[in-house]
Steps between C-alpha positions, in 0.01 A plus 500: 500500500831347374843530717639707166206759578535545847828551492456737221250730709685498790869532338615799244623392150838625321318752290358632774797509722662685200172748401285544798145544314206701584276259683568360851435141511358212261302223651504187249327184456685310303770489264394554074561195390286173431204433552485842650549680239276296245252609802548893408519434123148331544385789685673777297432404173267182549252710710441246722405757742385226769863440567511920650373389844712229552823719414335749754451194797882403436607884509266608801707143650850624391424858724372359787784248512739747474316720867580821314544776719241712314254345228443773202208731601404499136538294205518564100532293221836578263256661241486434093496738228214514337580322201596209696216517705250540193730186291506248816146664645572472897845576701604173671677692771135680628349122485754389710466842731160467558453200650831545707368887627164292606708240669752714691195767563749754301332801365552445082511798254522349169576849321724623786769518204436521143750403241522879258649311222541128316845340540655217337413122683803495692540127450553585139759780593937399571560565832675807459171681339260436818543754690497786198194319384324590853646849539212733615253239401272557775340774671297518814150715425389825714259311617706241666727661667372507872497102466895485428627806715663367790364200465628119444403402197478121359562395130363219384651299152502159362861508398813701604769428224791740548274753714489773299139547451476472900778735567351787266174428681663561836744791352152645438318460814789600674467817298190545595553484871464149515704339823532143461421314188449115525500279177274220514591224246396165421789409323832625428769388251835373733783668492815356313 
C-alpha cells in the first residue's frame, strides 16, 4: 500500500471535511494512477478476470493493516444496471468481492442492493452531474433487509472517483437501517 493511500484512509479529505457523506470510512489500496489503473482497465473492460483475486489479497491486506475496530459483518458488490451488466457480461466489483468475502471469512450477498435504474458512466459525466446521475439509483430488496438492519455493512468497488456512486450506496443503506458502511476500493483517483 503506498504512503498517499494510507494516509488517505486514515486522514479525511477537503470535500469531505466540507460535505460529510453517507458512508463511514474508505479503506484504499492504492492511489488510480499508473500501472494501477491500466490494472482496473484490464480488468474492467479487458476481462482479465484473473487479476480479481489479486485486487482482493491487496484489499483483504489494506484492512488488516489498518486493525479496524470492527470488520463489515457483510459485504456487497456496488451493483450494475442491467444493461451494463448484459454489455460488459460480469460486474468487476462482485469478482473482486468474492474472493475478498472468502478471504476475510465475510458473509457476501451479491444482490444485497440492486441498482432500479441505468445511469450515465460517471467517468463520462462533469463533475457537477455525479451525484444527480446516482440520485435514488439503488434500492435495497424486501428480501434483504434483515442482512443490512443494524448491521455494518462493507462495499466493495474497483474505483472511487469523486465518491458519488459510494455515497448514494451508503445514503441508501443508511436508509435502510444500515449502521456503518465501509467502502472497499482498490483504487481511488487522488485528490487535487
Amino acid at each position: 500500500m503506498t504512503s498517499n493511500a494510507k494516509q488517505a484512509i486514515e486522514a479525511r479529505c477537503g470535500d469531505c471535511l466540507k460535505h460529510k457523506p453517507a458512508f463511514d470510512s474508505t479503506i484504499v489500496v492504492t492511489d488510480y494512477l499508473a500501472p494501477a489503473d491500466q490494472l482496473v482497465l484490464a480488468l474492467k473492460f479487458g476481462a482479465r478476470l484473473a487479476l480479481a483475486p489479486a485486487f482482493a489479497e491487496m484489499m483483504a491486506d489494506a484492512m488488516q493493516q489498518q486493525h479496524m475496530q470492527a470488520m463489515p459483518v457483510v459485504l456487497m458488490p456496488v451493483p450494475l444496471g442491467r444493461f451494463r451488466l448484459q454489455e460488459r457480461g460480469f460486474n468487476q466489483s462482485l469478482e473482486i468481492a468474492r474472493p475478498l468475502a472468502g478471504r476475510l471469512d465475510i458473509e457476501l450477498v451479491p444482490q444485497l442492493m440492486l441498482r432500479v435504474r441505468d445511469t450515465a458512466p460517471q467517468s463520462t459525466l462533469p463533475v457537477d452531474e455525479r451525484h444527480r446521475n446516482m440520485r435514488r439509483a439503488f434500492v435495497v430488496p424486501s428480501t434483504s433487509m434483515n442482512h443490512v438492519r443494524g448491521r455494518h455493512i462493507g462495499v466493495v468497488d474497483d474505483v472511487m472517483t469523486t465518491g458519488e456512486t459510494l455515497g448514494e450506496v451508503a445514503a441508501t443503506l443508511k436508509h435502510f437501517g444500515a449502521r456503518r458502511v465501509t467502502n472497499i476500493v482498490f483504487s481511488r483517483t487522488p485528490s487535487k
